[in-house]
Short mmCIF file of C-alpha atoms in Angstrom, two decimals:
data_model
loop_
_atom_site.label_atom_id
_atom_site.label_comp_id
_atom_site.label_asym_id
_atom_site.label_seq_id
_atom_site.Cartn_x
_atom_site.Cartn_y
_atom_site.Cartn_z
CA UNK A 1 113.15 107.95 89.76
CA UNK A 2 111.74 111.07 91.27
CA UNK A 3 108.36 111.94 91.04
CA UNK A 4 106.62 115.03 92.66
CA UNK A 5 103.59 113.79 94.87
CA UNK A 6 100.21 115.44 95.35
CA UNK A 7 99.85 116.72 98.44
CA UNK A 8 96.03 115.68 99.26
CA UNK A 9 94.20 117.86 101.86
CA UNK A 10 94.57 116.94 104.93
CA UNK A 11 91.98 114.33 106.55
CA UNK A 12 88.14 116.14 106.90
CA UNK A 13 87.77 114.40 110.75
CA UNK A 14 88.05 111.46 112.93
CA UNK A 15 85.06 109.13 113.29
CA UNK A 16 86.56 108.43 117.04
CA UNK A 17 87.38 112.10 117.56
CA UNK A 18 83.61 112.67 116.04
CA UNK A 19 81.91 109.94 118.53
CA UNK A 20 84.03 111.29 121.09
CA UNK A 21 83.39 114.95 120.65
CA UNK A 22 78.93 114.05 120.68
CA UNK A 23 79.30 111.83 123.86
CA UNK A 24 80.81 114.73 125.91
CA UNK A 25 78.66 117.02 124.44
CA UNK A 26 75.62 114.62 125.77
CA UNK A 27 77.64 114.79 129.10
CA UNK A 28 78.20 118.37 129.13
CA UNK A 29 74.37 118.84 128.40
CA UNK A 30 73.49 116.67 131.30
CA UNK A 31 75.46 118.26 133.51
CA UNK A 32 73.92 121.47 132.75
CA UNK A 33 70.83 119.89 133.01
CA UNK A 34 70.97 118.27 136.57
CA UNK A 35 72.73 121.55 137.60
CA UNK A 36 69.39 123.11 136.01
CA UNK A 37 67.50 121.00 138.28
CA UNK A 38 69.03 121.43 141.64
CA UNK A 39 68.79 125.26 141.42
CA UNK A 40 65.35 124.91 140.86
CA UNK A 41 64.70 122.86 143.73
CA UNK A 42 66.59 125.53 145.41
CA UNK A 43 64.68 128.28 144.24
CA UNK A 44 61.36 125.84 145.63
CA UNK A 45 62.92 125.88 148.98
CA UNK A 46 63.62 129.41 148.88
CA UNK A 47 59.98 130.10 147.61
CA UNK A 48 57.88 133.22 148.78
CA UNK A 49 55.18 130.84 149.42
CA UNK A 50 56.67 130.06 153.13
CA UNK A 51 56.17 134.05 153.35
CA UNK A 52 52.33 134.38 152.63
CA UNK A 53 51.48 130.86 154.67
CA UNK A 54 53.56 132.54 157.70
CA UNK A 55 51.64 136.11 156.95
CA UNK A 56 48.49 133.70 157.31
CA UNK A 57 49.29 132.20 160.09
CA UNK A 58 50.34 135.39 161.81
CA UNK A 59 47.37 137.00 161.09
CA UNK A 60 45.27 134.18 162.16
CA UNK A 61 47.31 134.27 165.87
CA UNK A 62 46.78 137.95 166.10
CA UNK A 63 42.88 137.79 165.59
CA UNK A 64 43.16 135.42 168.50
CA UNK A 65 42.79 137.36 172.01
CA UNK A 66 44.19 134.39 173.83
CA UNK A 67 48.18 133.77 174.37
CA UNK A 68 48.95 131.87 170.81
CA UNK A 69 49.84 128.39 171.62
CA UNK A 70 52.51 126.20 169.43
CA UNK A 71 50.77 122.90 168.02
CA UNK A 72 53.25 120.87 167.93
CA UNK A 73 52.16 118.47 165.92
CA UNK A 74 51.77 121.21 163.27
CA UNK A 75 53.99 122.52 160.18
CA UNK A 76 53.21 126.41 161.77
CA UNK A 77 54.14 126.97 165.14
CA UNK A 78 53.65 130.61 166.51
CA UNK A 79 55.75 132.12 169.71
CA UNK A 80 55.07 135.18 171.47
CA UNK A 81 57.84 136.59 173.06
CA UNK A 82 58.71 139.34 175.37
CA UNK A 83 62.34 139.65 175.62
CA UNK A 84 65.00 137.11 174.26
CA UNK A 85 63.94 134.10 176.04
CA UNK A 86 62.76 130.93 174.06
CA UNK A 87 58.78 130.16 174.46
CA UNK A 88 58.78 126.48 175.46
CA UNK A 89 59.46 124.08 172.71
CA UNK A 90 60.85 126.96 170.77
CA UNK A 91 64.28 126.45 169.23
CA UNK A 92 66.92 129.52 171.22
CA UNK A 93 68.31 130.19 167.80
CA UNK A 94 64.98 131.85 166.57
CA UNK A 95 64.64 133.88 169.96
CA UNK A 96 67.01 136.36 169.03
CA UNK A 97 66.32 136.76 165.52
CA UNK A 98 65.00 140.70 164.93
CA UNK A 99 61.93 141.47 163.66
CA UNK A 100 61.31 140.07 159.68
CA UNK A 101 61.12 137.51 157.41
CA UNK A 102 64.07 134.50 157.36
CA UNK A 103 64.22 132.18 154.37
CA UNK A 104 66.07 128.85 154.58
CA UNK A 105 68.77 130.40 153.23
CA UNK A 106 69.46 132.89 156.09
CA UNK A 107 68.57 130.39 158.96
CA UNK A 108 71.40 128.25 157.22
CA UNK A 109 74.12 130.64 157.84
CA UNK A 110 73.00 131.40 161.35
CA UNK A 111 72.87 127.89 162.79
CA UNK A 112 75.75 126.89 164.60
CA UNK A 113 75.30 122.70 163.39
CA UNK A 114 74.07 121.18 159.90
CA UNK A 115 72.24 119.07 162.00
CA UNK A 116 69.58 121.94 163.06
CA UNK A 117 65.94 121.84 161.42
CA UNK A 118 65.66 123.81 158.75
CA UNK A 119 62.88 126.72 159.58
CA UNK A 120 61.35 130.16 157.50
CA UNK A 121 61.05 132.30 160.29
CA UNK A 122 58.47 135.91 160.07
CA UNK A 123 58.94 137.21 162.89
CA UNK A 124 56.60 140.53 163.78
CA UNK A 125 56.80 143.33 166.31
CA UNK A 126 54.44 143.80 168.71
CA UNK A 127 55.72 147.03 170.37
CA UNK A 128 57.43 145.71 173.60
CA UNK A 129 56.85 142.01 172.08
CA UNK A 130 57.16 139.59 168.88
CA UNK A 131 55.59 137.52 167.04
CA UNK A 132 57.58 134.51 166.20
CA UNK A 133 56.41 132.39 162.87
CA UNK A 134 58.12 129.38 161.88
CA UNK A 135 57.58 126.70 159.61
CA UNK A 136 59.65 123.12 159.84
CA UNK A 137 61.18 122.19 155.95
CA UNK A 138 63.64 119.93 157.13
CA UNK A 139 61.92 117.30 155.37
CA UNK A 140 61.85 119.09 152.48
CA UNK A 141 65.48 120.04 152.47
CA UNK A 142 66.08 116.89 152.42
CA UNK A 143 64.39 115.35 150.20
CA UNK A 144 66.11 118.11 147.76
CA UNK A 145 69.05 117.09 149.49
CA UNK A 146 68.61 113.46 148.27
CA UNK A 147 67.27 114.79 144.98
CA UNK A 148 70.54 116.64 144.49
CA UNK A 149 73.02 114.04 145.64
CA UNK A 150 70.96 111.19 143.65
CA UNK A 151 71.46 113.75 140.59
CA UNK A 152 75.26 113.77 141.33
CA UNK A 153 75.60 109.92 142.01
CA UNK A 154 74.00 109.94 138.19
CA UNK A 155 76.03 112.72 136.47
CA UNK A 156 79.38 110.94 137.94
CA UNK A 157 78.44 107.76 136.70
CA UNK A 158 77.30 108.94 133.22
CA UNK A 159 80.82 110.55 133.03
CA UNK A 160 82.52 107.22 134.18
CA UNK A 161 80.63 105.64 131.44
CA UNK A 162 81.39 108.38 129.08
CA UNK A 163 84.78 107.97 129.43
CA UNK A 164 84.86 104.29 129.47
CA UNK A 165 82.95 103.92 126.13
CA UNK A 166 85.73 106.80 124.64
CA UNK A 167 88.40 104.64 125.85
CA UNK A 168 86.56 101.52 124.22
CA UNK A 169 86.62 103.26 121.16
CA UNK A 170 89.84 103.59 121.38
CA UNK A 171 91.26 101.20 122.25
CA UNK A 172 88.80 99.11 120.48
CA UNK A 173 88.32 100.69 117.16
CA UNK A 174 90.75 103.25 116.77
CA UNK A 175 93.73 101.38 117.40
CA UNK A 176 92.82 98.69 115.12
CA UNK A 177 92.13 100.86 112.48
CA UNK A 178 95.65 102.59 112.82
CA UNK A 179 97.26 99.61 112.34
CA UNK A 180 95.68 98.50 109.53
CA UNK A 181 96.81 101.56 108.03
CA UNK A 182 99.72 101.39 109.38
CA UNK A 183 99.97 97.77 107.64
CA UNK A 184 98.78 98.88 104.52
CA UNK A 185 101.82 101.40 104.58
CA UNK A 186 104.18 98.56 105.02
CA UNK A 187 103.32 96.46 102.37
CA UNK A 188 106.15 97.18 99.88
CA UNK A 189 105.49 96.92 96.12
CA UNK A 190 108.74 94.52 95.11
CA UNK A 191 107.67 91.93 97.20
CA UNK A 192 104.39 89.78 96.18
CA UNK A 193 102.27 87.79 98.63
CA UNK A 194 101.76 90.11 101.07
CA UNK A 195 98.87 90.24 103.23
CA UNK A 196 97.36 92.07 105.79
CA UNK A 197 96.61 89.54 109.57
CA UNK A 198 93.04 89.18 109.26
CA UNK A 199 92.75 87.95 113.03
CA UNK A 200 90.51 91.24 114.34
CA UNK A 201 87.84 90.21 116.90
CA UNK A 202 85.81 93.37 115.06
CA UNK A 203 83.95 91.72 111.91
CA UNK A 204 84.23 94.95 110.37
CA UNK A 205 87.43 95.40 110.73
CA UNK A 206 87.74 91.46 109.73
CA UNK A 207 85.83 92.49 106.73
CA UNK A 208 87.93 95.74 105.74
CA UNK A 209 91.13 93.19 105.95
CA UNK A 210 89.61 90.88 103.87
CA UNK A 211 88.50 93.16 101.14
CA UNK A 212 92.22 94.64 101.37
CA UNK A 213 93.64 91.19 100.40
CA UNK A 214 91.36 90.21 98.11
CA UNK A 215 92.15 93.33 96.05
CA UNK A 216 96.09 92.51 96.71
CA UNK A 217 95.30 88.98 95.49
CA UNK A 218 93.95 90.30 92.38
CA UNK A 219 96.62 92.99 91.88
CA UNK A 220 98.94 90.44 91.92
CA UNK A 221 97.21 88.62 89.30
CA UNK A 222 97.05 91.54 87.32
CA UNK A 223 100.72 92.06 87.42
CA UNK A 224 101.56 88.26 86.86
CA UNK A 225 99.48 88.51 83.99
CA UNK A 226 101.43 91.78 82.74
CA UNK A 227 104.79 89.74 83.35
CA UNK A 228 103.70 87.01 81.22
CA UNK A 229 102.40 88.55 78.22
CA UNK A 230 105.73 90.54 78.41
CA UNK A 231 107.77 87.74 79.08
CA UNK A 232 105.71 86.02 75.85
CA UNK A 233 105.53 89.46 73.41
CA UNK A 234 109.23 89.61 74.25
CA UNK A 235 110.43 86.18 72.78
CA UNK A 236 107.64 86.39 69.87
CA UNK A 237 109.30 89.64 68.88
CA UNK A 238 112.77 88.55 68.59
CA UNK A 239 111.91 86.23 65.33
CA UNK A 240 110.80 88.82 63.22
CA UNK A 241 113.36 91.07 64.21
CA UNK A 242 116.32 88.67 64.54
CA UNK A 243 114.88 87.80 60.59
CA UNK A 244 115.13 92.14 59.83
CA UNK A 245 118.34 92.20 61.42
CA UNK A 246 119.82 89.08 59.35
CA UNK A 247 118.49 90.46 56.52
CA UNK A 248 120.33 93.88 56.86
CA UNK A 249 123.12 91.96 57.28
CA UNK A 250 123.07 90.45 53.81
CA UNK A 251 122.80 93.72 52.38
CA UNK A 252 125.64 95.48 53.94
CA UNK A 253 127.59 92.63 52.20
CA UNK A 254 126.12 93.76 48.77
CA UNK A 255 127.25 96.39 46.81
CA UNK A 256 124.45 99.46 46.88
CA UNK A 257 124.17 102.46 46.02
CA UNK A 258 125.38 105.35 48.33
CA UNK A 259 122.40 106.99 48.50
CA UNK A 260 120.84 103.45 50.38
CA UNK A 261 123.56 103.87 52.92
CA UNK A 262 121.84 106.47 55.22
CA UNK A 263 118.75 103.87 55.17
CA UNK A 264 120.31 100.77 55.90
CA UNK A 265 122.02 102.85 58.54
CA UNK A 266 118.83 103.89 60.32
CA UNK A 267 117.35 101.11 59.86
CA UNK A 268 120.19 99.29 61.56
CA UNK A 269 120.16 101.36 64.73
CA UNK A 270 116.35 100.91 64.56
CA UNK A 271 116.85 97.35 65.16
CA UNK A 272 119.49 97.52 67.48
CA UNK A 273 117.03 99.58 69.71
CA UNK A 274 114.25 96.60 69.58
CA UNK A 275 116.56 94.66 70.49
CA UNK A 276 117.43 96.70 73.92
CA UNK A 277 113.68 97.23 74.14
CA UNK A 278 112.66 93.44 74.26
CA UNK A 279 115.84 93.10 76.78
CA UNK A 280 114.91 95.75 79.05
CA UNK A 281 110.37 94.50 78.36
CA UNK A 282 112.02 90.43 79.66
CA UNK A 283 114.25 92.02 82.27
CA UNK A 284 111.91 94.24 83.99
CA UNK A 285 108.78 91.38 83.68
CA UNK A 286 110.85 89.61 86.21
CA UNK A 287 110.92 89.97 90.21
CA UNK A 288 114.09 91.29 91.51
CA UNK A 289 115.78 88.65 93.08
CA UNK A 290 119.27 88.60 95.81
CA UNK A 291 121.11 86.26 93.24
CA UNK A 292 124.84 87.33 91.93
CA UNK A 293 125.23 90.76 90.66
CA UNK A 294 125.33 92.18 87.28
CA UNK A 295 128.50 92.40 85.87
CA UNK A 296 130.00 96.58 85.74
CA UNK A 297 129.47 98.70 83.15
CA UNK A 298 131.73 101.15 82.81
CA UNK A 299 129.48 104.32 81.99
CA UNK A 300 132.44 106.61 81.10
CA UNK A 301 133.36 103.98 77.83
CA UNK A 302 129.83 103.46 77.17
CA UNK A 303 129.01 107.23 76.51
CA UNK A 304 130.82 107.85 73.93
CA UNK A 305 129.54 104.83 71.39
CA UNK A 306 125.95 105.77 72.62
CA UNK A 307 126.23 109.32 71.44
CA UNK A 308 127.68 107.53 68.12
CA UNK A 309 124.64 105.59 67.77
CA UNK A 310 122.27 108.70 68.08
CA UNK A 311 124.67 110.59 65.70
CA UNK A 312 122.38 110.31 62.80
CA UNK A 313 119.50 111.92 64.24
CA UNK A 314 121.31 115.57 63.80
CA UNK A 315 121.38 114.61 60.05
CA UNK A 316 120.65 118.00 58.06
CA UNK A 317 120.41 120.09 61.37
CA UNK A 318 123.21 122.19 62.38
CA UNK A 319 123.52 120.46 66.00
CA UNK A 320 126.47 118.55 67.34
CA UNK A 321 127.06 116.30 70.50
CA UNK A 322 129.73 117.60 72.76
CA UNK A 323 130.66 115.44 75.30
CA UNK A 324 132.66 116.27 78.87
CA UNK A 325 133.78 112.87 81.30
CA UNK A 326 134.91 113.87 84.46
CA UNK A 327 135.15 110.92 86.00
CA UNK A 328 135.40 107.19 86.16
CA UNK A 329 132.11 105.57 87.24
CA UNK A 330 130.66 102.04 86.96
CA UNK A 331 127.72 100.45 87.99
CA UNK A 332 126.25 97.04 88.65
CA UNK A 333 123.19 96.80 86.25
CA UNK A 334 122.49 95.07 83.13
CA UNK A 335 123.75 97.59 80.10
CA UNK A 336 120.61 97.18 78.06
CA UNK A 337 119.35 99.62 81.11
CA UNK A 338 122.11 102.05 80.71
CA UNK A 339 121.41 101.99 77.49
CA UNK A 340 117.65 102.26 77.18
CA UNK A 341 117.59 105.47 79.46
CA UNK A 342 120.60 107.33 78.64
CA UNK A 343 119.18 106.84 75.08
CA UNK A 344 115.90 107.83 75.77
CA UNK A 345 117.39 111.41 76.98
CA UNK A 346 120.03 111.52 74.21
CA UNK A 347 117.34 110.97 71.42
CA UNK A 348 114.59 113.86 73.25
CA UNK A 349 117.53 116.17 73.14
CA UNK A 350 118.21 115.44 69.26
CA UNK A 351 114.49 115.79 68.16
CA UNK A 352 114.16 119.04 70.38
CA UNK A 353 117.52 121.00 69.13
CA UNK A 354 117.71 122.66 66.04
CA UNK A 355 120.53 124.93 66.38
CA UNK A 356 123.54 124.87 69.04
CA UNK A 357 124.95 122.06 70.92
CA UNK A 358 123.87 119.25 73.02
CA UNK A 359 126.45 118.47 75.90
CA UNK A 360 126.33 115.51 77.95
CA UNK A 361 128.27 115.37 81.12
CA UNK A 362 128.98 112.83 83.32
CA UNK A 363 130.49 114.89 86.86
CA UNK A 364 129.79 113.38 90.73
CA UNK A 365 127.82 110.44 89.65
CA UNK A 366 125.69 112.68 87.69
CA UNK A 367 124.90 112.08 84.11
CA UNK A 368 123.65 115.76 82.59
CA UNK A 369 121.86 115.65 78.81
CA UNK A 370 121.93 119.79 78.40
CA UNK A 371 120.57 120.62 74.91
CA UNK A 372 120.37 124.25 74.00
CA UNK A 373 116.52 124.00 72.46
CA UNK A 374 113.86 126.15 72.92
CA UNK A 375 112.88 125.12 76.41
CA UNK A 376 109.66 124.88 78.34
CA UNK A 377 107.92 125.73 81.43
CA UNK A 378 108.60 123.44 84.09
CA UNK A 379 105.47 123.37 86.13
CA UNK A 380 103.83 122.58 82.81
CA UNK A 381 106.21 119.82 81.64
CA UNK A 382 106.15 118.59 84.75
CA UNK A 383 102.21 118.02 84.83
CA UNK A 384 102.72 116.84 80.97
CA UNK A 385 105.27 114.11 81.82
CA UNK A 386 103.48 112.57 84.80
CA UNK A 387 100.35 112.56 82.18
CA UNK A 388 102.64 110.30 79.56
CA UNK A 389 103.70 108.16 82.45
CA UNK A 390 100.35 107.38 83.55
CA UNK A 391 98.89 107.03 80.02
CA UNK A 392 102.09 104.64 79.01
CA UNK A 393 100.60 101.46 81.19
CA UNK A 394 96.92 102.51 79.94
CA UNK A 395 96.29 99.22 77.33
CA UNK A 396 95.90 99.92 73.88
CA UNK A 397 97.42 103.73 73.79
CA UNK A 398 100.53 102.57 72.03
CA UNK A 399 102.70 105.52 73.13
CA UNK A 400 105.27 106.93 75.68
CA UNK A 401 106.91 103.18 75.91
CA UNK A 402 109.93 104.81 76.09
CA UNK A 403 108.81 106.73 79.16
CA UNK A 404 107.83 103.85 80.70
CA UNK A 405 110.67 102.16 80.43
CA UNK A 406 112.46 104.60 81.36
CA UNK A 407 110.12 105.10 84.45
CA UNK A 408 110.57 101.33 85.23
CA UNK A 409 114.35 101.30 85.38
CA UNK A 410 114.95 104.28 87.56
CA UNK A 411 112.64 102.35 90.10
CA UNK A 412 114.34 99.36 89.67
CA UNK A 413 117.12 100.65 90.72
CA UNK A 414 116.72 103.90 92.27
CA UNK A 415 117.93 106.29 90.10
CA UNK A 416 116.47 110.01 90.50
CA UNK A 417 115.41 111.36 87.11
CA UNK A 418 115.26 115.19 86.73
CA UNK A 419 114.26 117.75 84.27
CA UNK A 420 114.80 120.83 84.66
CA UNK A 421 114.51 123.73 81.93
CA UNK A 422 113.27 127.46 81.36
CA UNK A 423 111.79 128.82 77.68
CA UNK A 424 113.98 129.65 74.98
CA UNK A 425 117.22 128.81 77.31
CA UNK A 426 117.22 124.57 76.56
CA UNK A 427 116.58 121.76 78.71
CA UNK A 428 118.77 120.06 81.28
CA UNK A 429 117.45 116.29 82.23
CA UNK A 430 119.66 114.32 84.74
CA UNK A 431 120.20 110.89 85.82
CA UNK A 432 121.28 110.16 89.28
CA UNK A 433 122.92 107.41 90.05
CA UNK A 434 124.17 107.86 93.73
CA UNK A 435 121.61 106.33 95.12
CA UNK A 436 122.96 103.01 93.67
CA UNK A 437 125.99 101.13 95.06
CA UNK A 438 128.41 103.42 92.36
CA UNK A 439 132.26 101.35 91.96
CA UNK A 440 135.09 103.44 91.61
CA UNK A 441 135.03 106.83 90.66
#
């Protein structure tokens, strides 16, 4: 049978995709926080502080008359200079540096080995001579050095840890999850005592199994009970009517007035339909099982004594069955199935037509019920019929059984039902039946 699903919106987010997405945010953060850092301790290096204490200590040598002597032992160590020859103890690279102030930065790019100290140089003219001011932050560079490389060593590892914990999830949460869903998609309806493996080394996972099963355990319950109270409703059913149908027998033998004739008549065909309807109720309360096959019925015989049997419902309407076989088809199901749907569409076309013709066609392993009624919108028929089939199995509603039987048949075997129709230009339902093994044609 075909039914139109809903198309549900697509999924809101992934909890791993979710997890995922926060951890590298906390990564990206970091990162922009240790790179935060280390161009701060730059900017320290690079501070004008080194400028004023090298202004100081300039000052402080010029106010002395005597020839400035380094102290070696000293941060600040002063050179006077009269051409481009190093003072003793001076480093040659700051000899030839012209006259102004040098921050770390600049005595980087001038030194010809990383290995150099690491000076800020204020260097002052004299007239003839210069003033050379220097103070050693090697120690400091490399402490910021460390500071920097420690920062990396940590931002590195963070993102190895980052991704490791992503791939946990993965592989440790995600995957599991997929195929329990993908297990859950697998478990087919016809076939009871299925069960999800419960083995997960997740107890929440373990626990989501387990509460999966335990619902199939008592949806399977459910159902058994459903078959048996069929099964039971079915054979406590047949007394009363096999004691209605004996009954009409006994008066078809007596003589009656005409007028009863059309009565007994209906009343007959009533009966015969119980009769296919506690059939088709035991039939379909049973599991499908692989044992021999149904004898064929041979639909292109059986039309024309079902439209027969549904003659009686055109009674005072000016409506008539016309019937067109082009073909030869049979099929290997019970007939009380054939007969319970094909009536089911013959007697909605009779109670819907009150003027014109009904023709039923059987062409390409199609069987076509096209009355000539008012009609009806499609979309809203559509919604209306899917209603009935859900409110059919709803206990204690008492109506659309024949839609549900109906409904249950197609399923059983895969039949594709279809309506199709437009207002005041009739109705055309359909059963398919090439989707069953079809013999002959």
């Amino acid at each position: 049978m075909h039914v139109h699903m809903i198309n549900l919106p697509g999924r809101r987010g992934s909890l791993h995709r979710l997890i995922s997405a926060i951890l590298l945010g906390f990564g990206l953060l970091m990162t922009t926080g240790l790179a935060t850092q280390g161009f701060m301790s730059q900017e320290l290096i690079d501070h004008p502080i080194w400028k004023d204490l090298l202004e100081t200590a300039t000052n402080n040598a010029l106010e002395n008359t005597l020839q400035p002597v380094p102290q070696k032992a000293g941060r600040i160590q002063v050179w006077k200079l009269s051409g481009d020859t190093p003072a003793p103890g001076m480093p040659p690279l700051l000899a030839s540096l012209a006259p102004g102030f040098y921050n770390e930065g600049d005595m980087d790019r001038r030194a010809s080995s990383f290995t150099d100290p690491d000076y800020a140089v204020l260097v002052t003219s004299l007239g003839k001579e210069r003033l050379v001011a220097a103070i050693d932050i090697s120690d400091l560079e490399q402490e910021q050095n460390l500071i920097a490389l420690t920062g990396g060593i940590f931002l590195i590892m963070n993102l190895i840890l980052i991704i490791a914990v992503i791939a946990w999830l993965y592989v440790r949460l995600h995957r599991p999850v997929q195929a329990i869903a993908l297990g859950m998609k697998q478990l087919d309806p016809e076939r009871l005592s299925q069960r999800l493996p419960v083995h997960y080394e997740q107890e929440e996972l373990k626990d989501i199994a387990c509460g999966i099963n335990a619902h199939l355990e008592r949806v399977e319950q459910f159902m058994a009970r459903e078959r048996a109270l069929l099964d039971q409703a079915s054979h406590e059913f047949r007394t009363p009517i096999a004691v209605i149908s004996g009954a009409l027998d006994v008066l078809a033998r007596q003589t009656l007035p005409a007028c009863a004739a059309p009565p007994i008549q209906r009343m007959r065909a009533t009966v015969d339909n119980l009769t296919e309807i506690m059939v088709a109720l035991l039939y379909l309360s049973r599991e499908p099982v692989a044992s021999s096959p149904d004898d064929p019925v041979e639909l292109d015989r059986l039309l024309p004594g079902l439209i027969k049997d549904h003659q009686h419902l055109l009674d005072g309407k000016p409506v008539q069955f016309s019937m067109h076989i082009h073909q030869t088809l049979s099929l290997r199901v019970p007939e009380a199935m054939l007969r319970i749907a094909i009536g089911n569409l013959l007697r909605n076309a009779a109670e819907n037509t009150y003027d014109g013709t009904i023709a039923v066609r059987l062409k390409e392993g199609v069987l076509s019920v096209t009355d000539s009624g008012e009609g009806f919108d499609t979309a809203q028929a559509a919604r209306h019929y899917l209603s009935l089939l859900r409110n059919s199995t709803r206990a204690g509603t008492g109506k659309g059984l024949g839609l549900f039987l109906v409904r249950r048949i197609c399923e059983r075997f895969q039949w594709r039902l279809t309506l199709e129709s437009m207002p005041t230009l009739g109705t055309r339902a359909g059963l398919d039946f090439r989707a069953q093994a079809v013999i002959g044609e």
